[in-house]
């Protein structure tokens, strides 16, 4: 999902093209970073912390 197109430096097609190695039709993962909260106020994962 490309949520804010005003701040994107590439089009969705350009991002997906980054997943292909040169002269290959094999798609590889695209490296990225995510901002994760320190605590989960919604309670996700509590069932795993038993």
Backbone as a printed PyTorch tensor [residue, N CA C, xyz], in Angstrom:
tensor([[[  0.8500,  -1.1710,   0.0000],
         [  0.0000,   0.0000,   0.0000],
         [  0.8960,   1.2340,   0.0000]],

        [[  0.6400,   2.1230,  -0.9040],
         [  1.3780,   3.3740,  -0.9870],
         [  0.4490,   4.4600,  -0.4600]],

        [[  0.6510,   4.8560,   0.8040],
         [ -0.3320,   5.6750,   1.4970],
         [ -0.2610,   7.1720,   1.2240]],

        [[  0.9110,   7.7380,   1.0150],
         [  1.0090,   9.1790,   0.8100],
         [  1.8750,   9.4500,  -0.4110]],

        [[  1.2390,   9.5460,  -1.5370],
         [  1.9580,   9.6890,  -2.8040],
         [  2.7100,  11.0100,  -2.9140]],

        [[  2.3740,  12.0150,  -2.0960],
         [  3.0820,  13.2950,  -2.1490],
         [  4.5200,  13.1690,  -1.6680]],

        [[  4.8120,  12.2110,  -0.7990],
         [  6.1390,  12.0650,  -0.2200],
         [  6.9120,  10.8920,  -0.8010]],

        [[  6.3610,  10.2050,  -1.7670],
         [  7.0480,   9.0650,  -2.3740],
         [  8.1200,   9.5390,  -3.3380]],

        [[  9.2930,   8.9100,  -3.2630],
         [ 10.3730,   9.2600,  -4.1890],
         [ 10.3320,   8.3850,  -5.4420]],

        [[  9.4960,   7.3340,  -5.4240],
         [  9.3570,   6.4390,  -6.5790],
         [  7.8840,   6.0930,  -6.7600]],

        [[  7.5290,   5.6990,  -7.9700],
         [  6.1710,   5.2190,  -8.2270],
         [  6.0690,   3.7830,  -7.7120]],

        [[  4.8490,   3.2500,  -7.5270],
         [  4.7200,   1.8510,  -7.1190],
         [  5.4420,   0.9010,  -8.0780]],

        [[  5.3760,   1.1860,  -9.3610],
         [  6.0420,   0.3250, -10.3460],
         [  7.5600,   0.3480, -10.1670]],

        [[  8.1090,   1.5350,  -9.8700],
         [  9.5550,   1.6510,  -9.6500],
         [  9.9900,   0.8880,  -8.4020]],

        [[  9.1870,   0.9450,  -7.3370],
         [  9.5180,   0.1820,  -6.1240],
         [  9.5370,  -1.3130,  -6.4230]],

        [[  8.5330,  -1.7960,  -7.1430],
         [  8.4760,  -3.2250,  -7.4550],
         [  9.6190,  -3.6440,  -8.3660]],

        [[ 10.0270,  -2.7750,  -9.2660],
         [ 11.1360,  -3.0780, -10.1640],
         [ 12.4400,  -3.2630,  -9.3910]],

        [[ 12.5770,  -2.6140,  -8.2300],
         [ 13.7780,  -2.7670,  -7.4070],
         [ 13.9480,  -4.1980,  -6.9030]],

        [[ 12.8720,  -4.9820,  -6.9080],
         [ 12.9390,  -6.3540,  -6.4290],
         [ 13.5250,  -7.3360,  -7.4260]],

        [[ 13.7780,  -6.9050,  -8.6310],
         [ 14.3430,  -7.7980,  -9.6430],
         [ 15.8470,  -7.5940,  -9.7510]],

        [[ 16.5870,  -8.7100,  -9.7690],
         [ 18.0200,  -8.6170, -10.0080],
         [ 18.2590,  -8.3430, -11.4870]],

        [[ 19.3790,  -7.7520, -11.7870],
         [ 19.7130,  -7.4180, -13.1680],
         [ 19.7100,  -8.6710, -14.0420]],

        [[ 19.0580,  -8.5980, -15.1990],
         [ 18.9390,  -9.6970, -16.1700],
         [ 18.2870, -10.9440, -15.5590]],

        [[ 17.3260, -10.7620, -14.6720],
         [ 16.6470, -11.8920, -14.0410],
         [ 15.1560, -11.5970, -13.9530]],

        [[ 14.3510, -12.6570, -14.0300],
         [ 12.9080, -12.5230, -13.8360],
         [ 12.4880, -12.9670, -12.4470]],

        [[ 13.4640, -13.2460, -11.5830],
         [ 13.1750, -13.6960, -10.2270],
         [ 13.0060, -12.4740,  -9.3270]],

        [[ 11.8600, -12.4080,  -8.6530],
         [ 11.5930, -11.2830,  -7.7580],
         [ 12.1980, -11.5740,  -6.3820]],

        [[ 12.9130, -10.6000,  -5.8630],
         [ 13.5370, -10.6790,  -4.5410],
         [ 12.8560,  -9.6720,  -3.6170]],

        [[ 13.0240,  -9.8390,  -2.2910],
         [ 12.4460,  -8.8560,  -1.3640],
         [ 13.0870,  -7.4810,  -1.5320]],

        [[ 12.3180,  -6.4610,  -1.2690],
         [ 12.8160,  -5.0890,  -1.3130],
         [ 13.1300,  -4.6810,   0.1240]],

        [[ 14.3750,  -4.2990,   0.4120],
         [ 14.7120,  -3.8920,   1.7810],
         [ 13.9320,  -2.6450,   2.1820]],

        [[ 13.5980,  -2.5610,   3.4470],
         [ 12.8760,  -1.3950,   3.9190],
         [ 12.9980,  -1.2430,   5.4170]],

        [[ 12.5090,  -0.1520,   5.9130],
         [ 12.5110,   0.1280,   7.3450],
         [ 11.0870,   0.4340,   7.7720]],

        [[ 10.7900,   0.1320,   9.0230],
         [  9.4660,   0.4140,   9.5730],
         [  9.6220,   1.0880,  10.9270]],

        [[  8.7110,   1.9520,  11.2470],
         [  8.6740,   2.5630,  12.5670],
         [  7.7090,   1.7590,  13.4150]],

        [[  8.2210,   1.1720,  14.4920],
         [  7.4020,   0.3420,  15.3610],
         [  7.2680,   0.9970,  16.7290]],

        [[  6.0770,   0.9210,  17.3380],
         [  5.9010,   1.5190,  18.6670],
         [  6.6440,   0.7180,  19.7310]],

        [[  7.0350,   1.4030,  20.8210],
         [  7.7030,   0.7160,  21.9320],
         [  6.7290,  -0.1820,  22.6900]],

        [[  5.4920,   0.2670,  22.8300],
         [  4.4890,  -0.5520,  23.5000],
         [  3.2660,  -0.6600,  22.5970]],

        [[  2.5330,  -1.7220,  22.7880],
         [  1.3580,  -1.9660,  21.9590],
         [  0.1190,  -1.7430,  22.8120]],

        [[ -0.4520,  -0.5760,  22.7290],
         [ -1.6120,  -0.2380,  23.5510],
         [ -2.8740,  -0.9660,  23.1070]],

        [[ -2.8390,  -1.6020,  21.9350],
         [ -4.0060,  -2.3390,  21.4550],
         [ -4.0320,  -3.7710,  21.9720]],

        [[ -2.9400,  -4.2270,  22.5750],
         [ -2.9170,  -5.5610,  23.1550],
         [ -2.5040,  -6.6670,  22.2170]],

        [[ -1.9730,  -6.3460,  21.0510],
         [ -1.5260,  -7.3890,  20.1340],
         [ -0.3760,  -8.1720,  20.7470]],

        [[ -0.3910,  -9.4710,  20.5940],
         [  0.7070, -10.3100,  21.0500],
         [  0.6200, -10.7290,  22.5030]],

        [[ -0.3920, -10.2800,  23.2460],
         [ -0.4890, -10.6570,  24.6590],
         [ -0.7110, -12.1480,  24.8370]],

        [[ -1.4100, -12.7780,  23.8920],
         [ -1.6470, -14.2190,  24.0050],
         [ -0.3510, -15.0090,  23.8510]],

        [[  0.6700, -14.4190,  23.2510],
         [  1.9530, -15.0970,  23.0670],
         [  2.8580, -14.9530,  24.2820]],

        [[  2.5700, -14.0360,  25.2030],
         [  3.4340, -13.7670,  26.3450],
         [  3.0210, -14.5480,  27.5820]],

        [[  2.4090, -15.6890,  27.4550],
         [  1.9300, -16.4760,  28.5980],
         [  3.0660, -17.0600,  29.3880]]])
